[in-house]
Amino acid sequence: MSTISKVNLCDLPYPALERFVMEELGFKKFRAVQIWQWIWVKNVAGFEAMTDISQSDRARLAEIAEIRWPAIADVRVSADGTTKFLLELSDGELVETVLIPSDAPKRPNDVTVRMTQCVSTQVGCAMACSFCSTGKLGFRRNMTMGEILGQVQVARAYVGDTQPERPIIRNLVYMGMGEPLLNLATVMDSLRTLEHPKGLAFSPRRITVSTCGIEAGMREFGDSGLAFLAVSLHAPNQELREKLMPRAAHWPLEELIGALERYPLKTRERITLEYLVIAGVNDQPEHVKQLARICARLKAKLNLIPYNPTPGTPYRAPSPEELLRFEKALWAKDITAIVRKSKGQDIEAACGQLRAAHDAAARGDATGA
């Protein structure tokens, strides 16, 4: 039997793992808990490490199952500590994940580096946003749960994140390659796995899922309470949204804002509106007024992201002065707007850039565009 035909246990949510252990392997129910904790808490990559499981049971596991992680194809480390991985999946497809260090310790004398990980949910993306390298790749396929969470497993192993009670990777953002709500069932399985009390026990308050605005599934995701919601807005009017985000704009902006008005929020919870600031395109005085009208309708905060230049696009990043001017204009309208510090620009950390550069190198295209 080839390795690829074996069941990847990382693809199984806990109820499915329990059924597999009892029905396919004939093991007692408690074995499921043991295997689950070895995979998700202790982060082992093989059955030989599962020392509280008998050798005969480990041999049986190895016959029909495996723990399959993505392989590291490339790693880039920025001067600011941002680390970007290009990961190869079992079918040869490539995806990206990024580790972003916190700016400062959370407590005095705390020397432990805290990190946020940005994970991908699809190979490529169907949304074709004009500013995004991933959008240029087109859509290849959805990722499995094991591939989505395999990014976390690889990153935890890389940084030595071995104590879930004192994690190095503190927060997760589903903001990498792909549109999470177009892979909704699998994304929700991955969130339940992260939050399982016998596993990593991630709090929903430490996980954010970003969408460009997908009508089908948004309410279901909101009702689940599995994570915070971030919405990639990037344009404060329908005309500009159609230019920047042509596929997302099929759901009219007015209808999206109406859905966000009805979106279920917990106490003290707010929706994050992600806004990529592109110099001269969406940062003008009229855009400030339009954003003010949107924010007045929502319980939301505006996360300003300076554009990270992407080869082959006509856009440019705002200068520090332009960004500050735009931010102050928003403050003057009583909008809660925060600039998210851009990191990893020296390692092509924007979504899809490393994959695009890898593909260009494979074609012998020196420009990388």
mmCIF file of N, CA, C and O in Angstrom, residues 20-103:
data_model
loop_
_atom_site.group_PDB
_atom_site.id
_atom_site.type_symbol
_atom_site.label_atom_id
_atom_site.label_comp_id
_atom_site.label_asym_id
_atom_site.label_seq_id
_atom_site.Cartn_x
_atom_site.Cartn_y
_atom_site.Cartn_z
ATOM 1 N N PHE A 20 -12.901 6.092 13.569
ATOM 2 C CA PHE A 20 -11.842 5.373 12.856
ATOM 3 C C PHE A 20 -11.104 4.428 13.798
ATOM 4 O O PHE A 20 -10.835 3.268 13.453
ATOM 5 N N VAL A 21 -10.773 4.912 14.978
ATOM 6 C CA VAL A 21 -10.028 4.123 15.949
ATOM 7 C C VAL A 21 -10.828 2.894 16.384
ATOM 8 O O VAL A 21 -10.280 1.781 16.497
ATOM 9 N N MET A 22 -12.121 3.058 16.596
ATOM 10 C CA MET A 22 -12.943 1.963 17.098
ATOM 11 C C MET A 22 -13.411 1.024 15.983
ATOM 12 O O MET A 22 -13.366 -0.204 16.137
ATOM 13 N N GLU A 23 -13.819 1.593 14.846
ATOM 14 C CA GLU A 23 -14.421 0.777 13.798
ATOM 15 C C GLU A 23 -13.400 0.212 12.813
ATOM 16 O O GLU A 23 -13.507 -0.944 12.388
ATOM 17 N N GLU A 24 -12.416 1.008 12.431
ATOM 18 C CA GLU A 24 -11.437 0.552 11.440
ATOM 19 C C GLU A 24 -10.266 -0.192 12.083
ATOM 20 O O GLU A 24 -9.741 -1.139 11.502
ATOM 21 N N LEU A 25 -9.860 0.258 13.255
ATOM 22 C CA LEU A 25 -8.710 -0.348 13.918
ATOM 23 C C LEU A 25 -9.106 -1.359 14.988
ATOM 24 O O LEU A 25 -8.289 -2.202 15.375
ATOM 25 N N GLY A 26 -10.329 -1.257 15.492
ATOM 26 C CA GLY A 26 -10.767 -2.173 16.539
ATOM 27 C C GLY A 26 -10.161 -1.876 17.897
ATOM 28 O O GLY A 26 -10.125 -2.735 18.775
ATOM 29 N N PHE A 27 -9.713 -0.635 18.106
ATOM 30 C CA PHE A 27 -9.115 -0.247 19.382
ATOM 31 C C PHE A 27 -10.206 0.199 20.352
ATOM 32 O O PHE A 27 -11.336 0.492 19.969
ATOM 33 N N LYS A 28 -9.829 0.273 21.626
ATOM 34 C CA LYS A 28 -10.719 0.833 22.635
ATOM 35 C C LYS A 28 -10.857 2.347 22.422
ATOM 36 O O LYS A 28 -9.981 2.986 21.852
ATOM 37 N N LYS A 29 -11.957 2.904 22.933
ATOM 38 C CA LYS A 29 -12.270 4.315 22.723
ATOM 39 C C LYS A 29 -11.191 5.240 23.263
ATOM 40 O O LYS A 29 -10.887 6.288 22.666
ATOM 41 N N PHE A 30 -10.551 4.862 24.382
ATOM 42 C CA PHE A 30 -9.559 5.754 24.994
ATOM 43 C C PHE A 30 -8.353 5.977 24.105
ATOM 44 O O PHE A 30 -7.623 6.959 24.265
ATOM 45 N N ARG A 31 -8.113 5.053 23.150
ATOM 46 C CA ARG A 31 -6.974 5.234 22.241
ATOM 47 C C ARG A 31 -7.126 6.510 21.407
ATOM 48 O O ARG A 31 -6.131 7.153 21.054
ATOM 49 N N ALA A 32 -8.355 6.871 21.102
ATOM 50 C CA ALA A 32 -8.586 8.077 20.298
ATOM 51 C C ALA A 32 -8.065 9.311 21.022
ATOM 52 O O ALA A 32 -7.440 10.187 20.413
ATOM 53 N N VAL A 33 -8.313 9.390 22.325
ATOM 54 C CA VAL A 33 -7.820 10.525 23.103
ATOM 55 C C VAL A 33 -6.295 10.547 23.090
ATOM 56 O O VAL A 33 -5.671 11.603 22.911
ATOM 57 N N GLN A 34 -5.680 9.380 23.281
ATOM 58 C CA GLN A 34 -4.212 9.319 23.284
ATOM 59 C C GLN A 34 -3.637 9.793 21.950
ATOM 60 O O GLN A 34 -2.719 10.618 21.911
ATOM 61 N N ILE A 35 -4.179 9.256 20.863
ATOM 62 C CA ILE A 35 -3.669 9.625 19.536
ATOM 63 C C ILE A 35 -3.894 11.105 19.270
ATOM 64 O O ILE A 35 -3.008 11.806 18.755
ATOM 65 N N TRP A 36 -5.079 11.582 19.619
ATOM 66 C CA TRP A 36 -5.412 13.002 19.429
ATOM 67 C C TRP A 36 -4.405 13.898 20.136
ATOM 68 O O TRP A 36 -3.910 14.879 19.569
ATOM 69 N N GLN A 37 -4.068 13.586 21.355
ATOM 70 C CA GLN A 37 -3.141 14.421 22.116
ATOM 71 C C GLN A 37 -1.718 14.328 21.584
ATOM 72 O O GLN A 37 -0.990 15.322 21.578
ATOM 73 N N TRP A 38 -1.325 13.148 21.110
ATOM 74 C CA TRP A 38 -0.001 13.037 20.506
ATOM 75 C C TRP A 38 0.095 13.913 19.254
ATOM 76 O O TRP A 38 1.109 14.570 19.008
ATOM 77 N N ILE A 39 -0.978 13.916 18.452
ATOM 78 C CA ILE A 39 -0.951 14.677 17.201
ATOM 79 C C ILE A 39 -1.012 16.177 17.455
ATOM 80 O O ILE A 39 -0.204 16.943 16.912
ATOM 81 N N TRP A 40 -1.975 16.612 18.301
ATOM 82 C CA TRP A 40 -2.275 18.037 18.393
ATOM 83 C C TRP A 40 -1.617 18.739 19.584
ATOM 84 O O TRP A 40 -1.334 19.937 19.502
ATOM 85 N N VAL A 41 -1.370 18.042 20.677
ATOM 86 C CA VAL A 41 -0.725 18.684 21.826
ATOM 87 C C VAL A 41 0.792 18.502 21.761
ATOM 88 O O VAL A 41 1.556 19.465 21.823
ATOM 89 N N LYS A 42 1.215 17.241 21.591
ATOM 90 C CA LYS A 42 2.652 16.957 21.591
ATOM 91 C C LYS A 42 3.287 17.134 20.216
ATOM 92 O O LYS A 42 4.511 17.124 20.090
ATOM 93 N N ASN A 43 2.448 17.274 19.191
ATOM 94 C CA ASN A 43 2.898 17.663 17.847
ATOM 95 C C ASN A 43 3.895 16.666 17.250
ATOM 96 O O ASN A 43 4.871 17.042 16.610
ATOM 97 N N VAL A 44 3.629 15.363 17.443
ATOM 98 C CA VAL A 44 4.525 14.363 16.881
ATOM 99 C C VAL A 44 4.200 14.131 15.414
ATOM 100 O O VAL A 44 3.070 14.323 14.964
ATOM 101 N N ALA A 45 5.215 13.719 14.664
ATOM 102 C CA ALA A 45 5.055 13.513 13.227
ATOM 103 C C ALA A 45 5.034 12.038 12.852
ATOM 104 O O ALA A 45 5.017 11.710 11.659
ATOM 105 N N GLY A 46 5.041 11.139 13.844
ATOM 106 C CA GLY A 46 5.030 9.712 13.540
ATOM 107 C C GLY A 46 4.547 8.894 14.721
ATOM 108 O O GLY A 46 4.562 9.347 15.872
ATOM 109 N N PHE A 47 4.130 7.662 14.456
ATOM 110 C CA PHE A 47 3.564 6.805 15.495
ATOM 111 C C PHE A 47 4.613 6.277 16.464
ATOM 112 O O PHE A 47 4.290 5.929 17.605
ATOM 113 N N GLU A 48 5.867 6.200 16.030
ATOM 114 C CA GLU A 48 6.907 5.635 16.898
ATOM 115 C C GLU A 48 7.089 6.442 18.172
ATOM 116 O O GLU A 48 7.560 5.928 19.193
ATOM 117 N N ALA A 49 6.692 7.721 18.150
ATOM 118 C CA ALA A 49 6.844 8.570 19.336
ATOM 119 C C ALA A 49 5.748 8.338 20.366
ATOM 120 O O ALA A 49 5.856 8.817 21.504
ATOM 121 N N MET A 50 4.687 7.620 19.998
ATOM 122 C CA MET A 50 3.530 7.445 20.882
ATOM 123 C C MET A 50 3.798 6.336 21.892
ATOM 124 O O MET A 50 3.285 5.211 21.794
ATOM 125 N N THR A 51 4.601 6.638 22.891
ATOM 126 C CA THR A 51 5.156 5.625 23.782
ATOM 127 C C THR A 51 4.158 4.998 24.740
ATOM 128 O O THR A 51 4.447 3.949 25.329
ATOM 129 N N ASP A 52 2.982 5.605 24.933
ATOM 130 C CA ASP A 52 1.995 4.986 25.810
ATOM 131 C C ASP A 52 1.011 4.108 25.033
ATOM 132 O O ASP A 52 0.008 3.654 25.574
ATOM 133 N N ILE A 53 1.315 3.861 23.759
ATOM 134 C CA ILE A 53 0.533 2.956 22.924
ATOM 135 C C ILE A 53 1.407 1.751 22.607
ATOM 136 O O ILE A 53 2.598 1.901 22.284
ATOM 137 N N SER A 54 0.868 0.566 22.719
ATOM 138 C CA SER A 54 1.657 -0.650 22.536
ATOM 139 C C SER A 54 2.275 -0.708 21.140
ATOM 140 O O SER A 54 1.754 -0.124 20.184
ATOM 141 N N GLN A 55 3.377 -1.441 21.030
ATOM 142 C CA GLN A 55 4.059 -1.567 19.744
ATOM 143 C C GLN A 55 3.156 -2.218 18.703
ATOM 144 O O GLN A 55 3.175 -1.828 17.522
ATOM 145 N N SER A 56 2.356 -3.189 19.127
ATOM 146 C CA SER A 56 1.471 -3.857 18.165
ATOM 147 C C SER A 56 0.405 -2.894 17.637
ATOM 148 O O SER A 56 0.069 -2.911 16.446
ATOM 149 N N ASP A 57 -0.118 -2.030 18.520
ATOM 150 C CA ASP A 57 -1.114 -1.057 18.083
ATOM 151 C C ASP A 57 -0.486 0.007 17.189
ATOM 152 O O ASP A 57 -1.105 0.469 16.220
ATOM 153 N N ARG A 58 0.749 0.379 17.494
ATOM 154 C CA ARG A 58 1.442 1.344 16.639
ATOM 155 C C ARG A 58 1.703 0.748 15.261
ATOM 156 O O ARG A 58 1.595 1.438 14.242
ATOM 157 N N ALA A 59 2.033 -0.521 15.230
ATOM 158 C CA ALA A 59 2.261 -1.188 13.945
ATOM 159 C C ALA A 59 0.969 -1.250 13.135
ATOM 160 O O ALA A 59 0.975 -1.052 11.914
ATOM 161 N N ARG A 60 -0.134 -1.526 13.814
ATOM 162 C CA ARG A 60 -1.426 -1.550 13.135
ATOM 163 C C ARG A 60 -1.775 -0.165 12.586
ATOM 164 O O ARG A 60 -2.263 -0.031 11.455
ATOM 165 N N LEU A 61 -1.529 0.862 13.380
ATOM 166 C CA LEU A 61 -1.751 2.230 12.913
ATOM 167 C C LEU A 61 -0.952 2.513 11.644
ATOM 168 O O LEU A 61 -1.470 3.076 10.679
ATOM 169 N N ALA A 62 0.310 2.120 11.653
ATOM 170 C CA ALA A 62 1.191 2.423 10.528
ATOM 171 C C ALA A 62 0.781 1.705 9.252
ATOM 172 O O ALA A 62 1.117 2.144 8.151
ATOM 173 N N GLU A 63 0.022 0.606 9.393
ATOM 174 C CA GLU A 63 -0.409 -0.136 8.217
ATOM 175 C C GLU A 63 -1.438 0.638 7.393
ATOM 176 O O GLU A 63 -1.420 0.577 6.156
ATOM 177 N N ILE A 64 -2.339 1.347 8.069
ATOM 178 C CA ILE A 64 -3.459 1.954 7.334
ATOM 179 C C ILE A 64 -3.578 3.462 7.534
ATOM 180 O O ILE A 64 -4.450 4.099 6.947
ATOM 181 N N ALA A 65 -2.721 4.028 8.366
ATOM 182 C CA ALA A 65 -2.838 5.462 8.651
ATOM 183 C C ALA A 65 -1.462 6.107 8.690
ATOM 184 O O ALA A 65 -0.424 5.426 8.708
ATOM 185 N N GLU A 66 -1.460 7.421 8.712
ATOM 186 C CA GLU A 66 -0.216 8.184 8.807
ATOM 187 C C GLU A 66 -0.498 9.555 9.400
ATOM 188 O O GLU A 66 -1.656 9.980 9.519
ATOM 189 N N ILE A 67 0.565 10.234 9.795
ATOM 190 C CA ILE A 67 0.505 11.638 10.192
ATOM 191 C C ILE A 67 1.293 12.390 9.130
ATOM 192 O O ILE A 67 2.516 12.320 9.089
ATOM 193 N N ARG A 68 0.582 13.068 8.241
ATOM 194 C CA ARG A 68 1.237 13.695 7.094
ATOM 195 C C ARG A 68 1.219 15.203 7.237
ATOM 196 O O ARG A 68 0.160 15.831 7.261
ATOM 197 N N TRP A 69 2.399 15.790 7.341
ATOM 198 C CA TRP A 69 2.552 17.239 7.381
ATOM 199 C C TRP A 69 2.985 17.739 6.000
ATOM 200 O O TRP A 69 3.609 16.999 5.237
ATOM 201 N N PRO A 70 2.705 18.998 5.676
ATOM 202 C CA PRO A 70 3.316 19.579 4.486
ATOM 203 C C PRO A 70 4.838 19.606 4.633
ATOM 204 O O PRO A 70 5.368 19.680 5.747
ATOM 205 N N ALA A 71 5.530 19.534 3.516
ATOM 206 C CA ALA A 71 6.998 19.598 3.526
ATOM 207 C C ALA A 71 7.453 21.039 3.310
ATOM 208 O O ALA A 71 6.837 21.780 2.540
ATOM 209 N N ILE A 72 8.520 21.429 3.969
ATOM 210 C CA ILE A 72 9.053 22.782 3.798
ATOM 211 C C ILE A 72 9.847 22.844 2.492
ATOM 212 O O ILE A 72 10.853 22.156 2.328
ATOM 213 N N ALA A 73 9.374 23.663 1.567
ATOM 214 C CA ALA A 73 10.065 23.853 0.295
ATOM 215 C C ALA A 73 11.017 25.042 0.343
ATOM 216 O O ALA A 73 12.028 25.073 -0.361
ATOM 217 N N ASP A 74 10.688 26.033 1.178
ATOM 218 C CA ASP A 74 11.534 27.226 1.295
ATOM 219 C C ASP A 74 11.161 27.939 2.588
ATOM 220 O O ASP A 74 10.022 27.870 3.040
ATOM 221 N N VAL A 75 12.144 28.594 3.185
ATOM 222 C CA VAL A 75 11.928 29.424 4.374
ATOM 223 C C VAL A 75 12.663 30.738 4.170
ATOM 224 O O VAL A 75 13.835 30.745 3.785
ATOM 225 N N ARG A 76 11.976 31.837 4.429
ATOM 226 C CA ARG A 76 12.598 33.155 4.362
ATOM 227 C C ARG A 76 12.413 33.840 5.718
ATOM 228 O O ARG A 76 11.295 33.878 6.243
ATOM 229 N N VAL A 77 13.493 34.381 6.276
ATOM 230 C CA VAL A 77 13.426 35.062 7.565
ATOM 231 C C VAL A 77 13.770 36.530 7.351
ATOM 232 O O VAL A 77 14.839 36.864 6.825
ATOM 233 N N SER A 78 12.860 37.412 7.754
ATOM 234 C CA SER A 78 13.038 38.849 7.581
ATOM 235 C C SER A 78 13.930 39.426 8.669
ATOM 236 O O SER A 78 14.107 38.838 9.743
ATOM 237 N N ALA A 79 14.450 40.592 8.392
ATOM 238 C CA ALA A 79 15.234 41.309 9.404
ATOM 239 C C ALA A 79 14.398 41.651 10.621
ATOM 240 O O ALA A 79 14.929 41.804 11.730
ATOM 241 N N ASP A 80 13.062 41.761 10.461
ATOM 242 C CA ASP A 80 12.204 42.094 11.604
ATOM 243 C C ASP A 80 11.689 40.853 12.337
ATOM 244 O O ASP A 80 10.870 40.949 13.247
ATOM 245 N N GLY A 81 12.183 39.661 11.932
ATOM 246 C CA GLY A 81 11.801 38.437 12.612
ATOM 247 C C GLY A 81 10.645 37.687 11.978
ATOM 248 O O GLY A 81 10.349 36.563 12.375
ATOM 249 N N THR A 82 9.997 38.295 10.993
ATOM 250 C CA THR A 82 8.917 37.607 10.280
ATOM 251 C C THR A 82 9.507 36.418 9.517
ATOM 252 O O THR A 82 10.549 36.533 8.881
ATOM 253 N N THR A 83 8.842 35.276 9.609
ATOM 254 C CA THR A 83 9.310 34.062 8.935
ATOM 255 C C THR A 83 8.236 33.558 7.996
ATOM 256 O O THR A 83 7.095 33.344 8.416
ATOM 257 N N LYS A 84 8.595 33.380 6.732
ATOM 258 C CA LYS A 84 7.633 32.902 5.745
ATOM 259 C C LYS A 84 8.049 31.527 5.246
ATOM 260 O O LYS A 84 9.205 31.301 4.893
ATOM 261 N N PHE A 85 7.083 30.611 5.230
ATOM 262 C CA PHE A 85 7.313 29.256 4.760
ATOM 263 C C PHE A 85 6.590 29.050 3.441
ATOM 264 O O PHE A 85 5.427 29.433 3.293
ATOM 265 N N LEU A 86 7.266 28.430 2.498
ATOM 266 C CA LEU A 86 6.616 27.900 1.309
ATOM 267 C C LEU A 86 6.535 26.393 1.529
ATOM 268 O O LEU A 86 7.564 25.730 1.701
ATOM 269 N N LEU A 87 5.320 25.867 1.585
ATOM 270 C CA LEU A 87 5.100 24.468 1.936
ATOM 271 C C LEU A 87 4.595 23.682 0.733
ATOM 272 O O LEU A 87 3.742 24.154 -0.020
ATOM 273 N N GLU A 88 5.111 22.479 0.588
ATOM 274 C CA GLU A 88 4.683 21.598 -0.499
ATOM 275 C C GLU A 88 3.706 20.563 0.053
ATOM 276 O O GLU A 88 3.996 19.864 1.030
ATOM 277 N N LEU A 89 2.547 20.463 -0.586
ATOM 278 C CA LEU A 89 1.532 19.500 -0.198
ATOM 279 C C LEU A 89 1.781 18.166 -0.901
ATOM 280 O O LEU A 89 2.664 18.059 -1.759
ATOM 281 N N SER A 90 1.018 17.142 -0.548
ATOM 282 C CA SER A 90 1.294 15.790 -1.034
ATOM 283 C C SER A 90 1.173 15.664 -2.552
ATOM 284 O O SER A 90 1.773 14.768 -3.147
ATOM 285 N N ASP A 91 0.392 16.550 -3.190
ATOM 286 C CA ASP A 91 0.245 16.491 -4.650
ATOM 287 C C ASP A 91 1.191 17.444 -5.372
ATOM 288 O O ASP A 91 1.069 17.642 -6.576
ATOM 289 N N GLY A 92 2.129 18.028 -4.621
ATOM 290 C CA GLY A 92 3.108 18.926 -5.227
ATOM 291 C C GLY A 92 2.706 20.382 -5.248
ATOM 292 O O GLY A 92 3.524 21.240 -5.617
ATOM 293 N N GLU A 93 1.474 20.695 -4.875
ATOM 294 C CA GLU A 93 1.048 22.098 -4.833
ATOM 295 C C GLU A 93 1.775 22.833 -3.709
ATOM 296 O O GLU A 93 2.193 22.240 -2.708
ATOM 297 N N LEU A 94 1.911 24.149 -3.890
ATOM 298 C CA LEU A 94 2.645 24.978 -2.938
ATOM 299 C C LEU A 94 1.722 26.010 -2.303
ATOM 300 O O LEU A 94 0.934 26.654 -2.996
ATOM 301 N N VAL A 95 1.843 26.174 -0.993
ATOM 302 C CA VAL A 95 1.082 27.188 -0.267
ATOM 303 C C VAL A 95 2.024 27.914 0.687
ATOM 304 O O VAL A 95 3.152 27.471 0.936
ATOM 305 N N GLU A 96 1.531 29.021 1.233
ATOM 306 C CA GLU A 96 2.353 29.854 2.108
ATOM 307 C C GLU A 96 1.732 29.988 3.498
ATOM 308 O O GLU A 96 0.509 29.988 3.649
ATOM 309 N N THR A 97 2.605 30.124 4.477
ATOM 310 C CA THR A 97 2.183 30.488 5.823
ATOM 311 C C THR A 97 3.265 31.388 6.406
ATOM 312 O O THR A 97 4.440 31.261 6.066
ATOM 313 N N VAL A 98 2.856 32.309 7.276
ATOM 314 C CA VAL A 98 3.779 33.315 7.799
ATOM 315 C C VAL A 98 3.675 33.381 9.322
ATOM 316 O O VAL A 98 2.578 33.371 9.881
ATOM 317 N N LEU A 99 4.827 33.458 9.978
ATOM 318 C CA LEU A 99 4.904 33.709 11.413
ATOM 319 C C LEU A 99 5.324 35.161 11.622
ATOM 320 O O LEU A 99 6.360 35.592 11.090
ATOM 321 N N ILE A 100 4.537 35.886 12.402
ATOM 322 C CA ILE A 100 4.781 37.312 12.623
ATOM 323 C C ILE A 100 5.022 37.536 14.115
ATOM 324 O O ILE A 100 4.138 37.255 14.935
ATOM 325 N N PRO A 101 6.206 38.012 14.498
ATOM 326 C CA PRO A 101 6.481 38.214 15.923
ATOM 327 C C PRO A 101 5.740 39.432 16.466
ATOM 328 O O PRO A 101 5.491 40.401 15.758
ATOM 329 N N SER A 102 5.393 39.358 17.746
ATOM 330 C CA SER A 102 4.797 40.521 18.412
ATOM 331 C C SER A 102 5.846 41.609 18.551
ATOM 332 O O SER A 102 7.047 41.346 18.561
ATOM 333 N N ASP A 103 5.363 42.843 18.667
ATOM 334 C CA ASP A 103 6.285 43.971 18.756
ATOM 335 C C ASP A 103 6.987 44.054 20.107
ATOM 336 O O ASP A 103 8.093 44.544 20.212
#
